[in-house]
Amino acid sequence: MTEDSQRNFRSVYYEKVGFRGVEEKKSLEILLKDDCLGILPPHHESHAQVMKYRKEQYSDVLHALKVIRFVSEATTQVEVYLRMYQLESGKLPRSPSFPLEPEDEVFLAISKAMEEMVEDSVDCYWIIRCFVNQLNNKYRDSLPQLPKAFEQYLNLEDSRLLTHLKTCSAVSKLPYDLWFKRCFAGCLPESSLQRVWDKVVSGSCKILVFVAVEILLTFKIKVMALNSAEKITKFLENIPQDSSDAIVSKAIDLWHKHCGTPVHSA
């Protein structure tokens, strides 16, 4: 059985025996042990040496950014992460005053959320870097298909709600970037967000669709009372935080309902 299969098997097992929401692998643990993401080799005896190299690389890149005056002591930590990523990927702009690209805004949103989950700045940067690379590479073709999948599954769960969205011309204006490009960073609190990102890291971005569907189902009464695309979108961009854990748990139920055993649900 592959490592991805083992992860998802454990997830399904825990949830079937009643431990809904128990995460057998936290995001940090997965990312630090997964050699397919390029952070650490599979042999644990090599980890200390590799982490030493990673820290040195982090320091070297940070020093280079300070020398060329792209970052300073006043630069926020998430912006430091962004500039490091840009430099390493060959996308550093000619001046720090240049406006940010949409992909930079996505990176900052993910970084801000990850910063709340991971204390060590070196670990945090490498996790952000590899998480974003996974989105940009492994899920590059899948992510643009998620809005259509969202519409399909919402229709199966509540066709009347989807009809209301269409009547308000809201379907094309829903916060898809927030949901599917930022993976709900800035939408869900970190405690709930980590449970969703665990699934993404484990091999399925489709969980994002079911979180979006469940948000609509949870706030159906509120959404049905709104009669314009602008009002609906504004509400969905700032949903109440107190029901986030329940939303994620129900989204995982929907995921299992429609996709079965989620090993191949990418």
PDB file of C-alpha atoms in Angstrom:
ATOM      1  CA  MET A   1       0.000   0.000   0.000  1.00  0.00           C
ATOM      2  CA  THR A   2       1.363   3.437  -0.928  1.00  0.00           C
ATOM      3  CA  GLU A   3       1.950   6.166   1.660  1.00  0.00           C
ATOM      4  CA  ASP A   4      -0.963   8.218   0.242  1.00  0.00           C
ATOM      5  CA  SER A   5      -3.227   5.177   0.472  1.00  0.00           C
ATOM      6  CA  GLN A   6      -2.170   4.513   4.057  1.00  0.00           C
ATOM      7  CA  ARG A   7      -2.911   8.095   5.049  1.00  0.00           C
ATOM      8  CA  ASN A   8      -6.373   8.086   3.543  1.00  0.00           C
ATOM      9  CA  PHE A   9      -7.114   4.590   4.843  1.00  0.00           C
ATOM     10  CA  ARG A  10      -6.349   5.741   8.398  1.00  0.00           C
ATOM     11  CA  SER A  11      -8.492   8.818   7.914  1.00  0.00           C
ATOM     12  CA  VAL A  12     -11.457   6.745   6.738  1.00  0.00           C
ATOM     13  CA  TYR A  13     -10.943   4.199   9.538  1.00  0.00           C
ATOM     14  CA  TYR A  14     -10.885   6.800  12.325  1.00  0.00           C
ATOM     15  CA  GLU A  15     -13.984   8.499  10.968  1.00  0.00           C
ATOM     16  CA  LYS A  16     -15.933   5.244  10.507  1.00  0.00           C
ATOM     17  CA  VAL A  17     -15.381   4.178  14.117  1.00  0.00           C
ATOM     18  CA  GLY A  18     -16.706   7.482  15.363  1.00  0.00           C
ATOM     19  CA  PHE A  19     -13.655   9.697  15.699  1.00  0.00           C
ATOM     20  CA  ARG A  20     -14.893  12.291  13.262  1.00  0.00           C
ATOM     21  CA  GLY A  21     -12.357  15.033  12.758  1.00  0.00           C
ATOM     22  CA  VAL A  22      -9.411  13.107  14.234  1.00  0.00           C
ATOM     23  CA  GLU A  23      -6.398  13.884  12.086  1.00  0.00           C
ATOM     24  CA  GLU A  24      -3.982  10.989  11.897  1.00  0.00           C
ATOM     25  CA  LYS A  25      -1.400  13.219  10.256  1.00  0.00           C
ATOM     26  CA  LYS A  26      -1.214  16.918  10.916  1.00  0.00           C
ATOM     27  CA  SER A  27      -0.133  19.179   8.061  1.00  0.00           C
ATOM     28  CA  LEU A  28       3.284  19.830   9.566  1.00  0.00           C
ATOM     29  CA  GLU A  29       3.978  16.143  10.195  1.00  0.00           C
ATOM     30  CA  ILE A  30       2.906  15.118   6.694  1.00  0.00           C
ATOM     31  CA  LEU A  31       4.893  17.796   4.966  1.00  0.00           C
ATOM     32  CA  LEU A  32       8.036  17.184   6.969  1.00  0.00           C
ATOM     33  CA  LYS A  33       7.957  13.441   6.261  1.00  0.00           C
ATOM     34  CA  ASP A  34       6.808  13.403   2.647  1.00  0.00           C
ATOM     35  CA  ASP A  35       9.729  13.073   0.248  1.00  0.00           C
ATOM     36  CA  CYS A  36       7.438  13.463  -2.768  1.00  0.00           C
ATOM     37  CA  LEU A  37       7.042  17.103  -1.737  1.00  0.00           C
ATOM     38  CA  GLY A  38      10.802  17.471  -1.628  1.00  0.00           C
ATOM     39  CA  ILE A  39      11.253  18.558   1.988  1.00  0.00           C
ATOM     40  CA  LEU A  40      12.938  15.603   3.649  1.00  0.00           C
ATOM     41  CA  PRO A  41      14.190  12.202   2.455  1.00  0.00           C
ATOM     42  CA  PRO A  42      12.340   9.047   3.538  1.00  0.00           C
ATOM     43  CA  HIS A  43      15.232   7.924   5.769  1.00  0.00           C
ATOM     44  CA  HIS A  44      14.881   9.542   9.187  1.00  0.00           C
ATOM     45  CA  GLU A  45      18.594   9.273   9.967  1.00  0.00           C
ATOM     46  CA  SER A  46      19.188  11.883   7.224  1.00  0.00           C
ATOM     47  CA  HIS A  47      16.714  14.405   8.598  1.00  0.00           C
ATOM     48  CA  ALA A  48      19.066  16.326  10.896  1.00  0.00           C
ATOM     49  CA  GLN A  49      21.566  16.930   8.107  1.00  0.00           C
ATOM     50  CA  VAL A  50      18.878  17.908   5.615  1.00  0.00           C
ATOM     51  CA  MET A  51      17.286  20.309   8.084  1.00  0.00           C
ATOM     52  CA  LYS A  52      20.713  21.861   8.601  1.00  0.00           C
ATOM     53  CA  TYR A  53      20.974  22.445   4.854  1.00  0.00           C
ATOM     54  CA  ARG A  54      17.432  23.851   4.739  1.00  0.00           C
ATOM     55  CA  LYS A  55      18.215  26.322   7.538  1.00  0.00           C
ATOM     56  CA  GLU A  56      21.398  27.381   5.777  1.00  0.00           C
ATOM     57  CA  GLN A  57      19.519  27.855   2.502  1.00  0.00           C
ATOM     58  CA  TYR A  58      16.838  29.866   4.304  1.00  0.00           C
ATOM     59  CA  SER A  59      19.522  32.102   5.850  1.00  0.00           C
ATOM     60  CA  ASP A  60      21.343  32.540   2.529  1.00  0.00           C
ATOM     61  CA  VAL A  61      18.204  33.538   0.640  1.00  0.00           C
ATOM     62  CA  LEU A  62      17.136  35.907   3.415  1.00  0.00           C
ATOM     63  CA  HIS A  63      20.599  37.485   3.471  1.00  0.00           C
ATOM     64  CA  ALA A  64      20.502  37.991  -0.309  1.00  0.00           C
ATOM     65  CA  LEU A  65      17.141  39.766  -0.050  1.00  0.00           C
ATOM     66  CA  LYS A  66      18.532  42.084   2.633  1.00  0.00           C
ATOM     67  CA  VAL A  67      21.607  42.883   0.534  1.00  0.00           C
ATOM     68  CA  ILE A  68      19.474  43.919  -2.446  1.00  0.00           C
ATOM     69  CA  ARG A  69      17.139  45.768  -0.054  1.00  0.00           C
ATOM     70  CA  PHE A  70      14.015  43.814  -0.852  1.00  0.00           C
ATOM     71  CA  VAL A  71      13.381  43.134   2.821  1.00  0.00           C
ATOM     72  CA  SER A  72      14.302  44.910   6.037  1.00  0.00           C
ATOM     73  CA  GLU A  73      13.598  44.623   9.742  1.00  0.00           C
ATOM     74  CA  ALA A  74      10.266  46.342   9.085  1.00  0.00           C
ATOM     75  CA  THR A  75       9.130  43.765   6.505  1.00  0.00           C
ATOM     76  CA  THR A  76       6.355  41.492   7.731  1.00  0.00           C
ATOM     77  CA  GLN A  77       7.209  37.808   8.029  1.00  0.00           C
ATOM     78  CA  VAL A  78       4.682  36.734   5.396  1.00  0.00           C
ATOM     79  CA  GLU A  79       6.138  39.232   2.926  1.00  0.00           C
ATOM     80  CA  VAL A  80       9.602  37.855   3.681  1.00  0.00           C
ATOM     81  CA  TYR A  81       8.281  34.399   2.768  1.00  0.00           C
ATOM     82  CA  LEU A  82       6.859  35.793  -0.468  1.00  0.00           C
ATOM     83  CA  ARG A  83      10.116  37.491  -1.499  1.00  0.00           C
ATOM     84  CA  MET A  84      12.092  34.355  -0.688  1.00  0.00           C
ATOM     85  CA  TYR A  85       9.746  32.273  -2.812  1.00  0.00           C
ATOM     86  CA  GLN A  86       9.927  34.776  -5.665  1.00  0.00           C
ATOM     87  CA  LEU A  87      13.716  34.836  -5.572  1.00  0.00           C
ATOM     88  CA  GLU A  88      14.021  31.050  -5.517  1.00  0.00           C
ATOM     89  CA  SER A  89      11.512  30.610  -8.339  1.00  0.00           C
ATOM     90  CA  GLY A  90      13.003  33.361 -10.511  1.00  0.00           C
ATOM     91  CA  LYS A  91       9.959  35.627 -10.187  1.00  0.00           C
ATOM     92  CA  LEU A  92      11.349  38.429  -8.030  1.00  0.00           C
ATOM     93  CA  PRO A  93      10.173  41.766  -9.497  1.00  0.00           C
ATOM     94  CA  ARG A  94      12.671  44.460 -10.377  1.00  0.00           C
ATOM     95  CA  SER A  95      11.509  46.595  -7.468  1.00  0.00           C
ATOM     96  CA  PRO A  96       9.739  45.843  -4.169  1.00  0.00           C
ATOM     97  CA  SER A  97       7.409  48.740  -4.955  1.00  0.00           C
ATOM     98  CA  PHE A  98       5.912  46.928  -7.956  1.00  0.00           C
ATOM     99  CA  PRO A  99       2.247  45.944  -7.399  1.00  0.00           C
ATOM    100  CA  LEU A 100       1.597  42.363  -6.352  1.00  0.00           C
ATOM    101  CA  GLU A 101       0.311  39.834  -8.862  1.00  0.00           C
ATOM    102  CA  PRO A 102      -2.843  37.804  -8.061  1.00  0.00           C
ATOM    103  CA  GLU A 103      -0.676  34.725  -7.419  1.00  0.00           C
ATOM    104  CA  ASP A 104       1.314  36.766  -4.891  1.00  0.00           C
ATOM    105  CA  GLU A 105      -1.875  37.621  -3.019  1.00  0.00           C
ATOM    106  CA  VAL A 106      -2.736  33.915  -2.908  1.00  0.00           C
ATOM    107  CA  PHE A 107       0.728  33.139  -1.524  1.00  0.00           C
ATOM    108  CA  LEU A 108       0.376  35.806   1.177  1.00  0.00           C
ATOM    109  CA  ALA A 109      -3.057  34.524   2.235  1.00  0.00           C
ATOM    110  CA  ILE A 110      -1.767  30.963   2.549  1.00  0.00           C
ATOM    111  CA  SER A 111       1.346  32.204   4.370  1.00  0.00           C
ATOM    112  CA  LYS A 112      -0.666  34.186   6.878  1.00  0.00           C
ATOM    113  CA  ALA A 113      -2.765  31.138   7.729  1.00  0.00           C
ATOM    114  CA  MET A 114       0.214  28.782   7.851  1.00  0.00           C
ATOM    115  CA  GLU A 115       2.050  31.187  10.155  1.00  0.00           C
ATOM    116  CA  GLU A 116      -0.696  30.565  12.731  1.00  0.00           C
ATOM    117  CA  MET A 117      -0.140  26.803  12.515  1.00  0.00           C
ATOM    118  CA  VAL A 118       3.662  26.557  12.494  1.00  0.00           C
ATOM    119  CA  GLU A 119       5.863  28.384  15.000  1.00  0.00           C
ATOM    120  CA  ASP A 120       9.330  27.928  13.506  1.00  0.00           C
ATOM    121  CA  SER A 121       9.938  30.341  10.619  1.00  0.00           C
ATOM    122  CA  VAL A 122      12.215  27.970   8.694  1.00  0.00           C
ATOM    123  CA  ASP A 123       9.723  25.098   8.905  1.00  0.00           C
ATOM    124  CA  CYS A 124       6.897  27.474   8.067  1.00  0.00           C
ATOM    125  CA  TYR A 125       8.587  28.733   4.900  1.00  0.00           C
ATOM    126  CA  TRP A 126       9.384  25.264   3.598  1.00  0.00           C
ATOM    127  CA  ILE A 127       5.857  24.054   4.266  1.00  0.00           C
ATOM    128  CA  ILE A 128       4.328  27.084   2.537  1.00  0.00           C
ATOM    129  CA  ARG A 129       6.717  26.691  -0.386  1.00  0.00           C
ATOM    130  CA  CYS A 130       5.876  23.032  -0.923  1.00  0.00           C
ATOM    131  CA  PHE A 131       2.149  23.487  -0.318  1.00  0.00           C
ATOM    132  CA  VAL A 132       1.994  26.239  -2.951  1.00  0.00           C
ATOM    133  CA  ASN A 133       4.096  24.159  -5.349  1.00  0.00           C
ATOM    134  CA  GLN A 134       1.674  21.269  -4.876  1.00  0.00           C
ATOM    135  CA  LEU A 135      -1.235  23.545  -5.788  1.00  0.00           C
ATOM    136  CA  ASN A 136       0.607  24.959  -8.798  1.00  0.00           C
ATOM    137  CA  ASN A 137       1.892  21.630 -10.102  1.00  0.00           C
ATOM    138  CA  LYS A 138      -0.061  18.589  -8.951  1.00  0.00           C
ATOM    139  CA  TYR A 139      -3.415  20.382  -8.943  1.00  0.00           C
ATOM    140  CA  ARG A 140      -2.747  22.791 -11.798  1.00  0.00           C
ATOM    141  CA  ASP A 141      -5.283  21.118 -14.108  1.00  0.00           C
ATOM    142  CA  SER A 142      -7.762  20.166 -11.380  1.00  0.00           C
ATOM    143  CA  LEU A 143      -8.279  23.531  -9.655  1.00  0.00           C
ATOM    144  CA  PRO A 144      -9.864  25.299 -12.674  1.00  0.00           C
ATOM    145  CA  GLN A 145     -12.458  22.491 -12.819  1.00  0.00           C
ATOM    146  CA  LEU A 146     -13.619  22.923  -9.225  1.00  0.00           C
ATOM    147  CA  PRO A 147     -16.235  25.677  -9.827  1.00  0.00           C
ATOM    148  CA  LYS A 148     -18.052  23.376 -12.268  1.00  0.00           C
ATOM    149  CA  ALA A 149     -17.821  20.486  -9.809  1.00  0.00           C
ATOM    150  CA  PHE A 150     -19.193  22.771  -7.085  1.00  0.00           C
ATOM    151  CA  GLU A 151     -22.224  23.566  -9.221  1.00  0.00           C
ATOM    152  CA  GLN A 152     -22.742  19.873  -9.983  1.00  0.00           C
ATOM    153  CA  TYR A 153     -22.650  18.730  -6.348  1.00  0.00           C
ATOM    154  CA  LEU A 154     -24.715  21.655  -5.065  1.00  0.00           C
ATOM    155  CA  ASN A 155     -27.379  20.714  -7.604  1.00  0.00           C
ATOM    156  CA  LEU A 156     -27.389  17.154  -6.258  1.00  0.00           C
ATOM    157  CA  GLU A 157     -27.645  18.332  -2.645  1.00  0.00           C
ATOM    158  CA  ASP A 158     -30.064  21.238  -3.056  1.00  0.00           C
ATOM    159  CA  SER A 159     -31.233  22.133  -6.559  1.00  0.00           C
ATOM    160  CA  ARG A 160     -33.528  24.873  -5.210  1.00  0.00           C
ATOM    161  CA  LEU A 161     -30.552  26.668  -3.686  1.00  0.00           C
ATOM    162  CA  LEU A 162     -28.629  26.464  -6.951  1.00  0.00           C
ATOM    163  CA  THR A 163     -31.671  27.801  -8.837  1.00  0.00           C
ATOM    164  CA  HIS A 164     -31.754  30.782  -6.479  1.00  0.00           C
ATOM    165  CA  LEU A 165     -28.080  31.494  -7.166  1.00  0.00           C
ATOM    166  CA  LYS A 166     -28.725  31.326 -10.908  1.00  0.00           C
ATOM    167  CA  THR A 167     -31.770  33.586 -10.619  1.00  0.00           C
ATOM    168  CA  CYS A 168     -29.588  36.167  -8.860  1.00  0.00           C
ATOM    169  CA  SER A 169     -26.839  35.710 -11.493  1.00  0.00           C
ATOM    170  CA  ALA A 170     -24.533  34.802  -8.609  1.00  0.00           C
ATOM    171  CA  VAL A 171     -23.065  31.485  -9.780  1.00  0.00           C
ATOM    172  CA  SER A 172     -20.277  33.067 -11.810  1.00  0.00           C
ATOM    173  CA  LYS A 173     -19.549  35.641  -9.092  1.00  0.00           C
ATOM    174  CA  LEU A 174     -19.092  33.361  -6.090  1.00  0.00           C
ATOM    175  CA  PRO A 175     -15.743  33.685  -4.239  1.00  0.00           C
ATOM    176  CA  TYR A 176     -14.053  30.850  -6.143  1.00  0.00           C
ATOM    177  CA  ASP A 177     -10.573  32.352  -5.751  1.00  0.00           C
ATOM    178  CA  LEU A 178     -11.011  32.463  -1.973  1.00  0.00           C
ATOM    179  CA  TRP A 179     -12.310  28.906  -1.931  1.00  0.00           C
ATOM    180  CA  PHE A 180     -10.187  27.124  -4.500  1.00  0.00           C
ATOM    181  CA  LYS A 181      -7.020  29.176  -5.090  1.00  0.00           C
ATOM    182  CA  ARG A 182      -6.491  30.262  -1.481  1.00  0.00           C
ATOM    183  CA  CYS A 183      -7.940  26.977  -0.204  1.00  0.00           C
ATOM    184  CA  PHE A 184     -10.176  28.905   2.229  1.00  0.00           C
ATOM    185  CA  ALA A 185      -7.260  30.816   3.789  1.00  0.00           C
ATOM    186  CA  GLY A 186      -8.862  33.947   5.227  1.00  0.00           C
ATOM    187  CA  CYS A 187     -12.286  32.308   5.178  1.00  0.00           C
ATOM    188  CA  LEU A 188     -12.026  29.551   7.807  1.00  0.00           C
ATOM    189  CA  PRO A 189     -10.200  29.776  11.159  1.00  0.00           C
ATOM    190  CA  GLU A 190      -6.883  27.929  11.318  1.00  0.00           C
ATOM    191  CA  SER A 191      -8.237  25.090  13.480  1.00  0.00           C
ATOM    192  CA  SER A 192     -10.784  24.213  10.789  1.00  0.00           C
ATOM    193  CA  LEU A 193      -8.499  25.111   7.924  1.00  0.00           C
ATOM    194  CA  GLN A 194      -5.857  22.630   9.024  1.00  0.00           C
ATOM    195  CA  ARG A 195      -8.341  19.750   8.754  1.00  0.00           C
ATOM    196  CA  VAL A 196      -9.103  20.758   5.161  1.00  0.00           C
ATOM    197  CA  TRP A 197      -5.439  21.224   4.240  1.00  0.00           C
ATOM    198  CA  ASP A 198      -4.607  17.805   5.706  1.00  0.00           C
ATOM    199  CA  LYS A 199      -6.872  16.332   3.013  1.00  0.00           C
ATOM    200  CA  VAL A 200      -5.361  18.485   0.265  1.00  0.00           C
ATOM    201  CA  VAL A 201      -1.820  17.487   1.256  1.00  0.00           C
ATOM    202  CA  SER A 202      -2.889  13.840   1.426  1.00  0.00           C
ATOM    203  CA  GLY A 203      -3.866  13.901  -2.226  1.00  0.00           C
ATOM    204  CA  SER A 204      -7.324  15.355  -2.848  1.00  0.00           C
ATOM    205  CA  CYS A 205      -8.211  18.910  -3.773  1.00  0.00           C
ATOM    206  CA  LYS A 206     -11.848  17.890  -4.294  1.00  0.00           C
ATOM    207  CA  ILE A 207     -12.444  18.311  -0.558  1.00  0.00           C
ATOM    208  CA  LEU A 208     -12.437  22.050  -1.325  1.00  0.00           C
ATOM    209  CA  VAL A 209     -15.579  21.593  -3.421  1.00  0.00           C
ATOM    210  CA  PHE A 210     -17.467  19.913  -0.598  1.00  0.00           C
ATOM    211  CA  VAL A 211     -16.446  22.564   1.923  1.00  0.00           C
ATOM    212  CA  ALA A 212     -17.885  25.184  -0.437  1.00  0.00           C
ATOM    213  CA  VAL A 213     -21.080  23.170  -0.922  1.00  0.00           C
ATOM    214  CA  GLU A 214     -21.481  22.690   2.821  1.00  0.00           C
ATOM    215  CA  ILE A 215     -21.017  26.427   3.439  1.00  0.00           C
ATOM    216  CA  LEU A 216     -23.964  27.071   1.116  1.00  0.00           C
ATOM    217  CA  LEU A 217     -26.068  24.361   2.760  1.00  0.00           C
ATOM    218  CA  THR A 218     -25.251  25.596   6.264  1.00  0.00           C
ATOM    219  CA  PHE A 219     -26.205  29.174   5.467  1.00  0.00           C
ATOM    220  CA  LYS A 220     -29.035  28.337   3.097  1.00  0.00           C
ATOM    221  CA  ILE A 221     -31.655  30.432   4.888  1.00  0.00           C
ATOM    222  CA  LYS A 222     -29.410  33.489   4.877  1.00  0.00           C
ATOM    223  CA  VAL A 223     -28.398  33.041   1.231  1.00  0.00           C
ATOM    224  CA  MET A 224     -31.987  32.470   0.091  1.00  0.00           C
ATOM    225  CA  ALA A 225     -32.953  35.759   1.750  1.00  0.00           C
ATOM    226  CA  LEU A 226     -30.377  37.698  -0.250  1.00  0.00           C
ATOM    227  CA  ASN A 227     -31.526  38.850  -3.681  1.00  0.00           C
ATOM    228  CA  SER A 228     -28.380  40.055  -5.431  1.00  0.00           C
ATOM    229  CA  ALA A 229     -25.087  38.496  -6.503  1.00  0.00           C
ATOM    230  CA  GLU A 230     -23.133  41.226  -4.725  1.00  0.00           C
ATOM    231  CA  LYS A 231     -24.847  40.627  -1.377  1.00  0.00           C
ATOM    232  CA  ILE A 232     -24.476  36.856  -1.645  1.00  0.00           C
ATOM    233  CA  THR A 233     -20.784  37.086  -2.513  1.00  0.00           C
ATOM    234  CA  LYS A 234     -20.089  39.580   0.258  1.00  0.00           C
ATOM    235  CA  PHE A 235     -21.744  37.313   2.811  1.00  0.00           C
ATOM    236  CA  LEU A 236     -19.875  34.214   1.617  1.00  0.00           C
ATOM    237  CA  GLU A 237     -16.564  36.050   1.795  1.00  0.00           C
ATOM    238  CA  ASN A 238     -17.186  36.785   5.479  1.00  0.00           C
ATOM    239  CA  ILE A 239     -19.097  33.840   6.888  1.00  0.00           C
ATOM    240  CA  PRO A 240     -19.568  33.498  10.674  1.00  0.00           C
ATOM    241  CA  GLN A 241     -16.689  31.561  12.233  1.00  0.00           C
ATOM    242  CA  ASP A 242     -18.557  29.772  15.017  1.00  0.00           C
ATOM    243  CA  SER A 243     -19.845  26.922  12.834  1.00  0.00           C
ATOM    244  CA  SER A 244     -16.620  26.262  10.905  1.00  0.00           C
ATOM    245  CA  ASP A 245     -15.754  22.963  12.607  1.00  0.00           C
ATOM    246  CA  ALA A 246     -19.228  21.587  11.927  1.00  0.00           C
ATOM    247  CA  ILE A 247     -19.016  22.733   8.308  1.00  0.00           C
ATOM    248  CA  VAL A 248     -15.727  20.901   7.773  1.00  0.00           C
ATOM    249  CA  SER A 249     -17.020  17.707   9.423  1.00  0.00           C
ATOM    250  CA  LYS A 250     -20.143  17.725   7.254  1.00  0.00           C
ATOM    251  CA  ALA A 251     -18.032  18.504   4.177  1.00  0.00           C
ATOM    252  CA  ILE A 252     -15.938  15.394   4.876  1.00  0.00           C
ATOM    253  CA  ASP A 253     -19.181  13.401   5.125  1.00  0.00           C
ATOM    254  CA  LEU A 254     -20.250  14.757   1.721  1.00  0.00           C
ATOM    255  CA  TRP A 255     -16.837  13.921   0.306  1.00  0.00           C
ATOM    256  CA  HIS A 256     -17.211  10.299   1.425  1.00  0.00           C
ATOM    257  CA  LYS A 257     -20.817  10.178   0.240  1.00  0.00           C
ATOM    258  CA  HIS A 258     -20.060  11.266  -3.314  1.00  0.00           C
ATOM    259  CA  CYS A 259     -16.512   9.957  -3.755  1.00  0.00           C
ATOM    260  CA  GLY A 260     -16.498   6.830  -1.628  1.00  0.00           C
ATOM    261  CA  THR A 261     -13.112   5.853  -0.215  1.00  0.00           C
ATOM    262  CA  PRO A 262     -11.191   9.072  -0.935  1.00  0.00           C
ATOM    263  CA  VAL A 263      -7.844   7.543  -2.007  1.00  0.00           C
ATOM    264  CA  HIS A 264      -8.468   8.439  -5.645  1.00  0.00           C
ATOM    265  CA  SER A 265     -10.550  11.593  -5.159  1.00  0.00           C
ATOM    266  CA  ALA A 266      -8.010  14.134  -6.413  1.00  0.00           C
TER     267      ALA A 266
END
